CSV table of C-alpha atoms in Angstrom, one decimal:
chain,number,residue,atom,x,y,z
S,1,MET,CA,9.1,-15.3,6.6
S,2,LYS,CA,11.1,-17.6,4.1
S,3,HIS,CA,13.6,-16.8,2.2
S,4,ARG,CA,12.7,-16.3,-1.8
S,5,ALA,CA,13.0,-18.8,-3.7
S,6,LYS,CA,15.5,-18.6,-6.6
S,7,THR,CA,14.2,-18.1,-9.4
S,8,ARG,CA,15.4,-17.9,-13.1
S,9,VAL,CA,14.1,-13.7,-14.7
S,10,VAL,CA,11.9,-12.7,-17.2
S,11,ASN,CA,11.7,-9.2,-18.3
S,12,VAL,CA,8.0,-8.2,-19.4
S,13,GLY,CA,8.9,-4.5,-21.2
S,14,GLY,CA,11.3,-3.9,-18.9
S,15,VAL,CA,9.7,-5.2,-15.8
S,16,LYS,CA,12.1,-8.2,-14.1
S,17,ILE,CA,9.9,-10.8,-12.6
S,18,GLY,CA,11.8,-13.6,-10.5
S,19,GLY,CA,15.4,-13.3,-9.2
S,20,ASP,CA,16.0,-10.8,-6.1
S,21,ASN,CA,13.9,-8.2,-8.1
S,22,PRO,CA,10.7,-6.8,-6.3
S,23,ILE,CA,7.6,-8.4,-6.1
S,24,VAL,CA,5.6,-7.2,-9.0
S,25,ILE,CA,2.2,-5.5,-9.4
S,26,GLN,CA,-0.1,-7.1,-12.0
S,27,SER,CA,-4.4,-6.4,-12.8
S,28,MET,CA,-6.2,-7.2,-15.9
S,29,THR,CA,-8.9,-4.5,-17.6
S,30,ASN,CA,-12.1,-5.6,-17.5
S,31,THR,CA,-13.2,-3.2,-20.5
S,32,ASP,CA,-13.9,-4.6,-24.6
S,33,THR,CA,-10.7,-4.4,-25.6
S,34,ARG,CA,-12.1,-3.7,-29.3
S,35,ASP,CA,-12.5,-0.5,-27.7
S,36,ALA,CA,-9.0,0.8,-27.1
S,37,VAL,CA,-9.9,4.3,-25.3
S,38,ALA,CA,-12.0,3.3,-22.7
S,39,THR,CA,-9.3,0.1,-22.5
S,40,ILE,CA,-6.1,3.1,-22.4
S,41,SER,CA,-8.6,5.1,-20.1
S,42,GLN,CA,-8.8,2.0,-17.2
S,43,ILE,CA,-4.9,0.7,-18.0
S,44,ASN,CA,-3.8,4.2,-16.7
S,45,ALA,CA,-5.9,4.6,-13.8
S,46,LEU,CA,-4.7,1.1,-12.9
S,47,ALA,CA,-0.5,2.7,-13.3
S,48,ASP,CA,-1.7,5.6,-11.3
S,49,ALA,CA,-2.6,3.6,-8.2
S,50,GLY,CA,0.7,1.4,-9.1
S,51,CYS,CA,-0.1,-1.6,-11.1
S,52,GLU,CA,3.4,-2.0,-12.9
S,53,ILE,CA,1.8,-5.0,-15.7
S,54,VAL,CA,-1.5,-5.1,-17.4
S,55,ARG,CA,-2.9,-7.8,-19.1
S,56,VAL,CA,-5.9,-7.7,-21.7
S,57,ALA,CA,-8.1,-10.3,-22.9
S,58,VAL,CA,-7.9,-10.9,-26.7
S,59,PRO,CA,-10.5,-12.8,-27.9
S,60,ASP,CA,-11.1,-12.3,-31.7
S,61,MET,CA,-8.8,-10.8,-34.1
S,62,ASP,CA,-10.6,-7.0,-34.0
S,63,ALA,CA,-8.8,-7.0,-29.9
S,64,ALA,CA,-5.7,-8.2,-31.4
S,65,SER,CA,-5.5,-5.0,-33.8
S,66,ALA,CA,-6.2,-2.5,-31.0
S,67,ILE,CA,-3.3,-3.4,-29.1
S,68,LYS,CA,-1.2,-0.9,-31.4
S,69,ASP,CA,-3.0,1.9,-30.1
S,70,ILE,CA,-3.4,0.7,-26.8
S,71,VAL,CA,0.4,0.2,-26.5
S,72,ASN,CA,0.7,3.4,-27.8
S,73,GLY,CA,-1.4,5.2,-25.1
S,74,ILE,CA,-0.2,3.3,-21.8
S,75,HIS,CA,3.5,3.6,-20.3
S,76,ILE,CA,3.3,-0.1,-18.7
S,77,PRO,CA,3.7,-3.1,-20.0
S,78,LEU,CA,0.6,-4.9,-21.7
S,79,VAL,CA,0.3,-8.5,-21.8
S,80,ALA,CA,-2.1,-10.8,-24.1
S,81,ASP,CA,-4.5,-12.9,-22.6
S,82,ILE,CA,-4.7,-15.8,-25.6
S,83,HIS,CA,-6.9,-19.0,-26.1
S,84,PHE,CA,-7.0,-21.4,-28.4
S,85,ASN,CA,-6.0,-19.4,-31.6
S,86,TYR,CA,-2.1,-19.2,-32.5
S,87,ARG,CA,-3.1,-16.3,-34.9
S,88,LEU,CA,-4.3,-13.6,-32.4
S,89,ALA,CA,-1.0,-14.4,-30.5
S,90,LEU,CA,1.3,-13.3,-33.4
S,91,THR,CA,-1.1,-10.4,-34.4
S,92,ALA,CA,-0.6,-9.6,-30.8
S,93,MET,CA,3.1,-9.6,-30.9
S,94,GLU,CA,3.5,-7.9,-33.9
S,95,ASN,CA,0.9,-4.9,-32.4
S,96,GLY,CA,3.4,-4.8,-30.0
S,97,VAL,CA,2.2,-6.2,-27.2
S,98,ASN,CA,5.3,-7.0,-24.5
S,99,GLY,CA,3.6,-10.7,-23.5
S,100,LEU,CA,2.0,-13.7,-23.8
S,101,ARG,CA,-0.5,-15.4,-21.6
S,102,ILE,CA,-1.4,-18.1,-23.4
S,103,ASN,CA,-0.9,-22.5,-23.3
S,104,PRO,CA,1.0,-23.4,-25.8
S,105,GLY,CA,-0.9,-26.8,-26.0
S,106,ASN,CA,-4.1,-25.2,-26.5
S,107,ILE,CA,-3.5,-23.0,-30.0
S,108,GLY,CA,-3.3,-26.3,-32.7
S,109,GLY,CA,-0.6,-28.4,-33.6
S,110,LYS,CA,3.1,-28.8,-33.4
S,111,ASP,CA,3.5,-25.8,-36.7
S,112,ARG,CA,1.2,-23.3,-34.9
S,113,THR,CA,2.8,-23.3,-31.8
S,114,LYS,CA,6.6,-23.1,-33.3
S,115,ALA,CA,5.1,-19.9,-35.4
S,116,VAL,CA,4.9,-18.4,-31.8
S,117,VAL,CA,7.6,-19.9,-30.6
S,118,GLU,CA,9.3,-18.3,-33.2
S,119,MET,CA,8.2,-14.7,-33.1
S,120,ALA,CA,8.4,-14.8,-29.1
S,121,LYS,CA,12.2,-14.9,-29.5
S,122,LYS,CA,12.8,-12.8,-32.3
S,123,LYS,CA,11.3,-10.3,-30.1
S,124,ASN,CA,12.2,-11.1,-26.4
S,125,ILE,CA,8.7,-11.9,-25.1
S,126,PRO,CA,8.4,-13.8,-22.6
S,127,MET,CA,5.1,-16.5,-22.1
S,128,ARG,CA,3.2,-17.1,-18.9
S,129,ILE,CA,1.9,-20.4,-18.8
S,130,GLY,CA,-1.5,-20.0,-16.8
S,131,VAL,CA,-3.0,-23.3,-15.6
S,132,ASN,CA,-6.7,-22.5,-14.2
S,133,GLY,CA,-7.8,-25.4,-11.6
S,134,GLY,CA,-11.4,-25.1,-13.3
S,135,SER,CA,-10.4,-25.6,-16.5
S,136,LEU,CA,-7.6,-29.1,-15.9
S,137,GLU,CA,-7.6,-31.0,-18.8
S,138,LYS,CA,-9.8,-34.4,-18.8
S,139,ASP,CA,-6.8,-37.2,-18.8
S,140,LEU,CA,-5.3,-35.2,-16.0
S,141,LEU,CA,-8.4,-35.2,-13.9
S,142,GLU,CA,-9.3,-38.5,-14.2
S,143,LYS,CA,-5.8,-40.0,-12.9
S,144,TYR,CA,-5.4,-37.4,-10.0
S,145,GLY,CA,-8.4,-35.8,-9.6
S,146,LEU,CA,-8.9,-32.0,-9.4
S,147,THR,CA,-5.6,-32.0,-7.0
S,148,PRO,CA,-2.1,-30.1,-6.6
S,149,LYS,CA,-0.7,-32.5,-8.8
S,150,ALA,CA,-3.1,-32.7,-11.4
S,151,MET,CA,-2.6,-28.7,-11.9
S,152,VAL,CA,1.9,-28.8,-12.0
S,153,GLU,CA,1.5,-32.0,-14.4
S,154,SER,CA,-0.5,-29.7,-16.3
S,155,ALA,CA,1.6,-26.9,-16.1
S,156,LEU,CA,4.7,-28.7,-16.8
S,157,ARG,CA,3.0,-30.3,-19.9
S,158,HIS,CA,2.9,-26.2,-21.4
S,159,VAL,CA,6.2,-26.3,-20.3
S,160,LYS,CA,7.7,-28.9,-21.9
S,161,ILE,CA,6.4,-28.0,-25.2
S,162,LEU,CA,8.5,-24.6,-25.1
S,163,GLU,CA,11.5,-26.2,-23.6
S,164,GLU,CA,11.9,-28.6,-26.9
S,165,MET,CA,11.5,-25.9,-29.0
S,166,GLU,CA,14.4,-23.8,-27.3
S,167,TYR,CA,12.5,-21.2,-25.3
S,168,ASN,CA,12.8,-20.6,-21.4
S,169,ASP,CA,11.3,-17.3,-21.2
S,170,ILE,CA,8.5,-18.7,-19.0
S,171,ALA,CA,6.8,-17.6,-16.2
S,172,ILE,CA,3.6,-20.2,-14.6
S,173,SER,CA,0.6,-19.5,-12.5
S,174,LEU,CA,-1.4,-22.2,-10.5
S,175,LYS,CA,-4.6,-20.5,-9.7
S,176,ALA,CA,-7.6,-22.4,-8.1
S,177,SER,CA,-11.0,-20.6,-6.2
S,178,THR,CA,-10.0,-22.5,-3.3
S,179,ILE,CA,-7.3,-21.4,-1.3
S,180,PRO,CA,-5.7,-24.7,-0.1
S,181,LEU,CA,-5.6,-26.0,-3.5
S,182,THR,CA,-3.9,-23.0,-4.5
S,183,ILE,CA,-1.3,-22.9,-1.6
S,184,ASP,CA,-0.3,-26.5,-2.2
S,185,ALA,CA,-0.1,-26.4,-6.2
S,186,ASN,CA,2.3,-23.7,-5.8
S,187,MET,CA,4.7,-25.1,-3.2
S,188,LEU,CA,5.7,-28.1,-5.6
S,189,MET,CA,5.5,-26.2,-8.4
S,190,SER,CA,8.0,-24.1,-7.1
S,191,GLN,CA,10.0,-26.9,-5.7
S,192,SER,CA,9.7,-28.7,-9.2
S,193,CYS,CA,10.8,-26.1,-11.2
S,194,ASP,CA,13.0,-22.2,-11.5
S,195,TYR,CA,10.6,-21.0,-13.4
S,196,PRO,CA,8.7,-17.5,-11.5
S,197,LEU,CA,5.5,-18.2,-10.2
S,198,HIS,CA,2.8,-15.7,-10.7
S,199,LEU,CA,0.6,-16.2,-7.6
S,200,GLY,CA,-2.7,-15.1,-7.3
S,201,ILE,CA,-6.7,-16.9,-5.7
S,202,THR,CA,-8.8,-17.0,-9.4
S,203,GLU,CA,-12.7,-16.3,-9.0
S,204,ALA,CA,-11.9,-15.0,-5.3
S,205,GLY,CA,-15.2,-12.7,-5.2
S,206,THR,CA,-16.2,-9.9,-4.7
S,207,VAL,CA,-14.1,-6.3,-3.8
S,208,LYS,CA,-14.6,-7.8,0.0
S,209,GLY,CA,-15.1,-11.0,0.4
S,210,GLY,CA,-12.7,-11.4,-2.2
S,211,SER,CA,-10.1,-9.1,-0.6
S,212,ILE,CA,-9.2,-11.6,2.2
S,213,LYS,CA,-9.3,-14.6,0.3
S,214,SER,CA,-6.5,-13.1,-1.3
S,215,SER,CA,-4.9,-11.6,1.2
S,216,VAL,CA,-4.7,-15.1,2.9
S,217,GLY,CA,-4.2,-17.1,-0.2
S,218,ILE,CA,-1.6,-14.6,-1.3
S,219,GLY,CA,0.1,-13.8,1.8
S,220,VAL,CA,0.7,-17.3,3.0
S,221,MET,CA,2.1,-17.9,-0.3
S,222,LEU,CA,4.5,-15.4,-0.1
S,223,SER,CA,5.4,-15.8,3.6
S,224,GLN,CA,6.9,-19.0,2.0
S,225,GLY,CA,9.3,-17.4,0.1
S,226,ILE,CA,6.9,-18.1,-2.8
S,227,GLY,CA,6.0,-16.2,-5.4
S,228,SER,CA,7.7,-13.4,-7.9
S,229,THR,CA,4.5,-11.3,-8.8
S,230,ILE,CA,0.8,-11.0,-8.3
S,231,ARG,CA,-2.6,-10.3,-9.3
S,232,VAL,CA,-5.6,-9.7,-6.9
S,233,SER,CA,-8.7,-11.1,-9.1
S,234,LEU,CA,-11.7,-9.3,-7.9
S,235,THR,CA,-15.1,-8.8,-9.0
S,236,GLY,CA,-15.0,-4.9,-9.5
S,237,ASP,CA,-13.4,-1.9,-10.3
S,238,PRO,CA,-9.4,-3.4,-11.2
S,239,VAL,CA,-7.8,-0.3,-9.3
S,240,GLU,CA,-9.4,-2.0,-6.4
S,241,GLU,CA,-6.8,-4.6,-6.6
S,242,ILE,CA,-3.8,-2.4,-7.1
S,243,TYR,CA,-4.8,-1.2,-3.4
S,244,VAL,CA,-5.5,-4.9,-1.8
S,245,ALA,CA,-2.0,-6.3,-3.9
S,246,LYS,CA,0.3,-3.5,-2.1
S,247,GLU,CA,-1.4,-3.7,1.3
S,248,ILE,CA,-0.2,-7.3,1.1
S,249,LEU,CA,3.2,-7.1,0.4
S,250,LYS,CA,3.6,-4.3,2.5
S,251,ALA,CA,2.2,-6.5,5.6
S,252,LEU,CA,4.6,-8.9,4.8
S,253,GLY,CA,7.8,-6.3,5.0
S,254,LEU,CA,8.5,-7.1,1.0
S,255,ARG,CA,7.7,-3.6,-0.3
S,256,ARG,CA,6.7,-0.1,0.7
S,257,PHE,CA,4.5,2.4,-1.4
S,258,GLY,CA,4.0,5.8,0.0
S,259,VAL,CA,2.3,6.1,3.1
S,260,GLU,CA,2.1,3.2,6.0
S,261,PHE,CA,-1.1,4.0,7.8
S,262,VAL,CA,-2.5,2.0,11.4
S,263,SER,CA,-4.8,2.2,13.4
S,264,CYS,CA,-6.8,0.8,16.7
S,265,PRO,CA,-9.9,-1.0,16.4
S,266,THR,CA,-11.4,1.2,19.1
S,267,CYS,CA,-13.2,-0.4,22.2
S,268,GLY,CA,-15.1,0.8,24.8
S,269,ARG,CA,-12.5,3.1,26.2
S,270,THR,CA,-12.7,5.7,22.8
S,271,GLU,CA,-14.1,8.4,23.8
S,272,VAL,CA,-13.4,10.3,20.0
S,273,ASP,CA,-15.1,9.7,17.1
S,274,LEU,CA,-12.0,7.5,15.9
S,275,ILE,CA,-13.5,5.8,13.3
S,276,SER,CA,-14.5,8.8,11.4
S,277,ILE,CA,-10.9,10.2,11.9
S,278,ALA,CA,-8.9,6.8,10.8
S,279,ASN,CA,-11.1,7.0,7.5
S,280,ARG,CA,-10.2,10.7,6.5
S,281,VAL,CA,-6.7,10.3,7.5
S,282,GLU,CA,-6.1,7.1,5.4
S,283,GLU,CA,-7.9,8.5,2.4
S,284,LEU,CA,-5.9,11.8,2.8
S,285,CYS,CA,-2.5,9.5,3.4
S,286,LEU,CA,-3.1,7.6,0.2
S,287,LYS,CA,-2.6,10.1,-2.1
S,288,LEU,CA,1.1,11.2,-0.3
S,289,ASP,CA,4.6,9.9,-1.8
S,290,LYS,CA,6.2,9.7,1.4
S,291,ASN,CA,8.0,6.4,3.4
S,292,ILE,CA,6.5,6.8,6.2
S,293,ARG,CA,3.9,5.6,9.2
S,294,VAL,CA,1.3,7.2,10.5
S,295,ALA,CA,-0.8,6.0,13.2
S,296,VAL,CA,-4.4,7.0,14.2
S,297,MET,CA,-5.1,5.8,18.5
S,298,GLY,CA,-7.8,5.9,20.4
S,299,CYS,CA,-6.6,4.9,23.6
S,300,VAL,CA,-5.2,6.1,26.4
S,301,VAL,CA,-4.3,2.9,27.7
S,302,ASN,CA,-2.2,2.1,24.6
S,303,GLY,CA,-2.7,4.4,22.7
S,304,PRO,CA,0.6,6.7,23.8
S,305,GLY,CA,3.1,3.4,23.8
S,306,GLU,CA,1.7,2.3,20.1
S,307,ALA,CA,2.1,6.0,18.6
S,308,LYS,CA,5.9,5.7,19.7
S,309,GLU,CA,6.0,3.3,17.4
S,310,ALA,CA,5.3,5.4,14.0
S,311,ASP,CA,6.7,8.3,12.6
S,312,ILE,CA,3.5,10.5,13.2
S,313,ALA,CA,0.9,9.9,15.6
S,314,ILE,CA,-2.5,11.0,17.4
S,315,ALA,CA,-2.7,9.3,20.5
S,316,ALA,CA,-6.1,10.7,21.4
S,317,GLY,CA,-8.3,11.7,24.8
S,318,LYS,CA,-11.7,12.4,25.2
S,319,GLY,CA,-12.5,15.8,23.1
S,320,GLU,CA,-8.8,16.4,21.9
S,321,GLY,CA,-5.6,14.4,21.2
S,322,LEU,CA,-2.0,14.4,21.6
S,323,ILE,CA,0.1,15.0,18.3
S,324,ILE,CA,3.1,12.4,18.9
S,325,LYS,CA,5.9,12.5,16.0
S,326,LYS,CA,9.2,10.4,16.0
S,327,GLY,CA,7.8,9.3,20.0
S,328,GLN,CA,7.6,12.7,21.4
S,329,ILE,CA,4.3,14.9,21.9
S,330,LEU,CA,4.6,18.3,19.6
S,331,ARG,CA,1.5,19.2,21.4
S,332,LYS,CA,-2.2,18.6,22.6
S,333,VAL,CA,-5.0,19.7,20.0
S,334,ARG,CA,-9.1,19.9,20.1
S,335,GLU,CA,-10.8,16.5,18.4
S,336,ASP,CA,-12.2,18.7,15.4
S,337,MET,CA,-8.8,19.8,15.1
S,338,LEU,CA,-6.5,16.7,15.2
S,339,ILE,CA,-6.8,16.0,11.2
S,340,GLU,CA,-5.5,19.5,10.1
S,341,ALA,CA,-2.9,19.1,13.0
S,342,LEU,CA,-2.1,15.5,12.0
S,343,MET,CA,-1.4,16.8,8.0
S,344,THR,CA,0.3,19.6,8.6
S,345,GLU,CA,2.7,17.8,10.4
S,346,ILE,CA,2.8,15.3,7.5
S,347,GLU,CA,3.5,17.6,5.0
S,348,LYS,CA,6.5,18.8,6.9
S,349,MET,CA,8.2,15.8,7.2
């Protein structure tokens, strides 16, 4: 793991992004923003799962007006996703949004951009410039093709507009549906400025395939010291994005979120129904707010040794298993009692 690149800090409704602050987990609702009740419900579910900043699409003025009710019904910062219409940005800010995802070069002339910037300055609202590989400017595509340089130049083009208006409360995202392009673009961007980077693989896919693509892409960038905030983009319930994001950060040792769960992959030596046991223990551990490592092992060869690395563990043999705590064997338990015995010990910790 490389040391994190030093960036300036952006404050989104009290959540700080960049600098030495923890890497922040974000998501985006897939409800109709105009339906404030449904959007509030989904945001609160995301927050309960561990989401720290949430974004909503603002396609029209009705959606921008709904923000007033939405911000009053949630307790995490809200970012408005704005395209083309500067009035939507102004209304969203008037209604209490904490951040904007906007490309200043796409919302009209200088006067319109200035109006947005002046209100953002007044209300201390940061902006994220978001460059997507699928919607690059035509002249950049003709000049460079779909390349990291084209994506970076697009972002810097928008940054320059804001900097010329003496506004630098900025974060940047460079996303593509291909992992190498996204990685290379963010590596180049990190070398080009000190604004915090928001990481993600766009259009990654469904929960299964998209989780893998996102984990690889985001994981590689984070391991290189790049990135201050992440969003896992999945076609499905956005709550799933939070679980994947947390696992990425946990796997890299960048953050801890309650129980860290590990289990062996099973093999021909396994003599208990370890898959069912592991799935049930993991499900139960998701509900716990304990900073511990739990292991479920099903092999008499490696199980006991691996289990010693955990705070509490099962090492299973034929029809039974050992409960091991901090490397010490507590007792032997029948297979049908393993989960109950393990959870009893976890509750004591």
